[in-house]
Coordinates of C-alpha atoms in Angstrom, one line a residue:
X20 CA 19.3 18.0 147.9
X21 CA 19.6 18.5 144.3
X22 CA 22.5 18.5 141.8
X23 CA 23.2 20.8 139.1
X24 CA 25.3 19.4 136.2
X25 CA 26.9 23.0 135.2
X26 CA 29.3 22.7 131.6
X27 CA 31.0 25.8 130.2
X28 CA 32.8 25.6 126.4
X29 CA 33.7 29.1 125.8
X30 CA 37.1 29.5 124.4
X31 CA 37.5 32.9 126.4
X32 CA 37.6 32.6 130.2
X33 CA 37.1 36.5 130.3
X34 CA 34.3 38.2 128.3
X35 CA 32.0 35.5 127.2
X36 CA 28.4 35.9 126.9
X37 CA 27.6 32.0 127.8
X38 CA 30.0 32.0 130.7
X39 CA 28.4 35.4 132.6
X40 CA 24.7 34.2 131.9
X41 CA 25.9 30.3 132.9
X42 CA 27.3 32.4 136.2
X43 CA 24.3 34.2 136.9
X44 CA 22.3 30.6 136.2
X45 CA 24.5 29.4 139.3
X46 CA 24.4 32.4 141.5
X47 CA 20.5 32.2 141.4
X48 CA 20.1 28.2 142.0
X49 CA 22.6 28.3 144.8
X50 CA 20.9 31.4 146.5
X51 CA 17.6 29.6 146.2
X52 CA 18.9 26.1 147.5
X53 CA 22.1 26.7 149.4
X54 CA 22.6 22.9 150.2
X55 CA 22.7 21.5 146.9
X56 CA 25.5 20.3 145.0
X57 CA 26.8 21.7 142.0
X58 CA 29.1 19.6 139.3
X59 CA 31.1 21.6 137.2
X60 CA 33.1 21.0 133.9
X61 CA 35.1 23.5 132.1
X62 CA 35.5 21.8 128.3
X63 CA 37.8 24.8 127.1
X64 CA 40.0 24.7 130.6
X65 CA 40.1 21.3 130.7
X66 CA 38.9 19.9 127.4
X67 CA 38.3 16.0 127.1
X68 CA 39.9 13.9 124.0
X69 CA 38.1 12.8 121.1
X70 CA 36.5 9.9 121.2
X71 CA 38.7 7.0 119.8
X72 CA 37.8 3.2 118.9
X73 CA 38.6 1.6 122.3
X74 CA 36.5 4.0 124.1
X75 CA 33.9 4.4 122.0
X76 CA 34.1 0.0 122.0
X77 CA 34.0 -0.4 125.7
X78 CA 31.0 1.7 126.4
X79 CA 30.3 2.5 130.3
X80 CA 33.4 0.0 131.0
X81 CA 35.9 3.1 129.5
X82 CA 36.7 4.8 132.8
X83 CA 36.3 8.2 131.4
X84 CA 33.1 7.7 130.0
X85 CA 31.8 5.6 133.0
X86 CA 32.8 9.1 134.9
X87 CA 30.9 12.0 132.5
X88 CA 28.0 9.5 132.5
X89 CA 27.6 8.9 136.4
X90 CA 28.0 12.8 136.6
X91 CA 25.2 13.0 133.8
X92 CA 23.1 10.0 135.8
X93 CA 23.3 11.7 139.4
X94 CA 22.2 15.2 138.2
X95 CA 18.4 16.8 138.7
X96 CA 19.5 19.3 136.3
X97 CA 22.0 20.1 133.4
X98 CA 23.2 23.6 132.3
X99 CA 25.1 24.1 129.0
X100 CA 27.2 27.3 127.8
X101 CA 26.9 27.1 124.1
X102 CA 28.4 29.5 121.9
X103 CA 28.1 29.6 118.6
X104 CA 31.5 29.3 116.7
X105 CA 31.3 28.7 112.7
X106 CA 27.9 28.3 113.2
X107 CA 27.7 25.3 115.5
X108 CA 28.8 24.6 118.4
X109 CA 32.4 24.5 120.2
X110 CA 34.6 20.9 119.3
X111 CA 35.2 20.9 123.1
X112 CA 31.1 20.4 124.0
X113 CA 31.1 17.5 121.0
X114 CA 33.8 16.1 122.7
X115 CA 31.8 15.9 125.4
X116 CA 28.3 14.6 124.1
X117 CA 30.3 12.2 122.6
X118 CA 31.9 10.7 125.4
X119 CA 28.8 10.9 127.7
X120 CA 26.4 9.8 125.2
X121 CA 26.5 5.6 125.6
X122 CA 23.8 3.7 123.3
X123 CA 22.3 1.2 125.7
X124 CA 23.7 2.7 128.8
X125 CA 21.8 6.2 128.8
X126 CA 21.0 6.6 125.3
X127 CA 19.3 4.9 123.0
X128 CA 16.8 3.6 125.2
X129 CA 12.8 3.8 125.6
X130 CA 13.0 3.9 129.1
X131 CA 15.9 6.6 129.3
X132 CA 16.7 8.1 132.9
X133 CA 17.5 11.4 131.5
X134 CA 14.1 11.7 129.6
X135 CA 12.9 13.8 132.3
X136 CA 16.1 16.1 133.2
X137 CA 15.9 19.6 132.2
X138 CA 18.8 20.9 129.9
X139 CA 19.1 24.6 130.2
X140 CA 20.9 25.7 127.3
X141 CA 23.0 29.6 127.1
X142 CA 23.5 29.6 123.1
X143 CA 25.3 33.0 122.4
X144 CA 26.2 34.8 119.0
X145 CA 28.1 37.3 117.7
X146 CA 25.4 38.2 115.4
X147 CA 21.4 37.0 115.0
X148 CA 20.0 33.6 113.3
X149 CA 16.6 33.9 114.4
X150 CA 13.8 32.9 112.6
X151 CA 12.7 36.0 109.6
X152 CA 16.9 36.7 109.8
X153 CA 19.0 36.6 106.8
X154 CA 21.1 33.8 108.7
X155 CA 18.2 31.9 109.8
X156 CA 19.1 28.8 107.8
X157 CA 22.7 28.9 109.2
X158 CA 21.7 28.1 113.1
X159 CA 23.5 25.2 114.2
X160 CA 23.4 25.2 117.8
X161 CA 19.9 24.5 118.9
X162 CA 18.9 23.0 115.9
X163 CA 21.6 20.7 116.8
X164 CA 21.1 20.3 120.4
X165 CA 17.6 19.8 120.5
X166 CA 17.7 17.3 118.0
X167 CA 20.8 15.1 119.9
X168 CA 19.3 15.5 123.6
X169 CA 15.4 14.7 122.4
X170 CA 16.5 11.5 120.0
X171 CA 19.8 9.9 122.3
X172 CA 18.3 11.1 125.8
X173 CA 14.6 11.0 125.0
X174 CA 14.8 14.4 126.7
X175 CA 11.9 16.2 126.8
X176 CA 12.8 19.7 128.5
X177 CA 15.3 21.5 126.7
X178 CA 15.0 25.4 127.5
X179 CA 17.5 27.9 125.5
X180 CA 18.4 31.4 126.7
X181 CA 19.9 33.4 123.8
X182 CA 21.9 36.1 124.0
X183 CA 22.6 37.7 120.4
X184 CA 24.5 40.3 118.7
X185 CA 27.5 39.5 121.3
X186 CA 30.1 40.8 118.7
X187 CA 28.9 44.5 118.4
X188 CA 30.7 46.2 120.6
X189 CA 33.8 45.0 119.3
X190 CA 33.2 45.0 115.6
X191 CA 32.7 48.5 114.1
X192 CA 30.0 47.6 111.2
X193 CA 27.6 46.5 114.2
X194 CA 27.9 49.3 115.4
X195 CA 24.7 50.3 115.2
X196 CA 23.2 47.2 117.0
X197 CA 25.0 48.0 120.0
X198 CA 20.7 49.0 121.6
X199 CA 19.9 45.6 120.5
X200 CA 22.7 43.8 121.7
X201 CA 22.6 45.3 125.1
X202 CA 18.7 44.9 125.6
X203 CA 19.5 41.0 124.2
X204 CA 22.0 40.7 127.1
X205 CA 19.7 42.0 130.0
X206 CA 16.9 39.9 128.5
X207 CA 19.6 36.8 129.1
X208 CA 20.5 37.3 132.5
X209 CA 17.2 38.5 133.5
X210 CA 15.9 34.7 132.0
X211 CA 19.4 33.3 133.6
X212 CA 18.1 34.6 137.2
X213 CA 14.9 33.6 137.1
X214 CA 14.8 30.4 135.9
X215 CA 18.2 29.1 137.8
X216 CA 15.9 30.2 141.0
X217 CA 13.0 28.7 139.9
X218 CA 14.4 25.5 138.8
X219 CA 16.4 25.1 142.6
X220 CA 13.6 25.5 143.9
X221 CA 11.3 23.0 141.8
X222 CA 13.6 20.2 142.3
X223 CA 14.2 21.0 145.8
X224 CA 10.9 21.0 146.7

């Protein structure tokens, strides 16, 4: 049986990008491998505190930590919604990395037991920072991301689906960008689908 570590940050409980391609993620690995166990977090329903000097002292002996890590540790899988907000990623999912990330516990180590674990990563915008964009240089999110998971975890499978141009049916002067927007969104989902399925069955195999 395998586990799927599922983590939502956005803000909006209703009408974000990252939660309804996380959701179709979900739908597709749990058609694929009924049995199996799925974890999931809700940082902007339930958001975790900052990390604070006694916690971030005690390690894996802080009870809270000890908990987001032994979730992280029994998981064959991780899925992340990330949306982009000021250019980086929501406080909540820092809050998060920062509590479950423990130098010499599961982090920080050449032998890491997370260096194998595949992230999935949903990084939605409002608008476009890929590569030959104007905002290019302003992407914050997988930049970010990739960076943190390959150098604490030693992760080396970190996949990103990313929906873009979220924002242009609700802001007039993208108006325009609504075709692009829509085709970006199907593009997700379609990726969402497909890999959630093949990754059940992969790990349940």
């Amino acid at each position: 049986m395998a586990t799927l570590l599922h983590i939502d940050s956005a803000v909006f409980p209703e009408g974000s990008a990252s939660r309804d391609i996380t959701a179709a993620f979900v739908r597709s690995w749990r058609e694929q491998h009924p049995e199996g166990k799925v974890i999931y977090r809700d940082l902007a329903a339930a958001p975790l505190p900052h990390l604070t000097v006694s916690a971030a002292a005690a390690g894996a002996d802080d009870a809270l930590r000890a908990e987001l890590a032994a979730e992280l540790a029994e998981s064959d899988a991780v899925l992340i919604g990330a949306p982009m907000y000021n250019f980086t990623i929501p406080s909540s999912l820092k809050a998060w990395l920062d509590q479950v990330i423990i130098v010499g516990h599961n982090a920080g180590r050449g032998d890491s037991p997370l260096a194998t674990t595949p992230f999935t990563i949903v990084a939605s915008r409002g608008g476009s920072y890929a590569a030959g964009t104007p905002r290019e240089d302003s992407e914050f999110v997988q930049n970010y991301l990739e960076r943190v998971l390959a150098n604490m975890f030693g992760t080396t499978q970190i996949d990103f689906i990313v929906p873009e141009l979220t924002l242009a049916h609700s802001n007039p002067g993208m108006a325009d960008l609504i075709p692009l927007a829509e085709a970006s969104r199907a593009k997700a989902e379609e990726e969402a689908q497909r890999k959630g399925k093949a990754l059940a069955a992969r790990l349940a195999a």
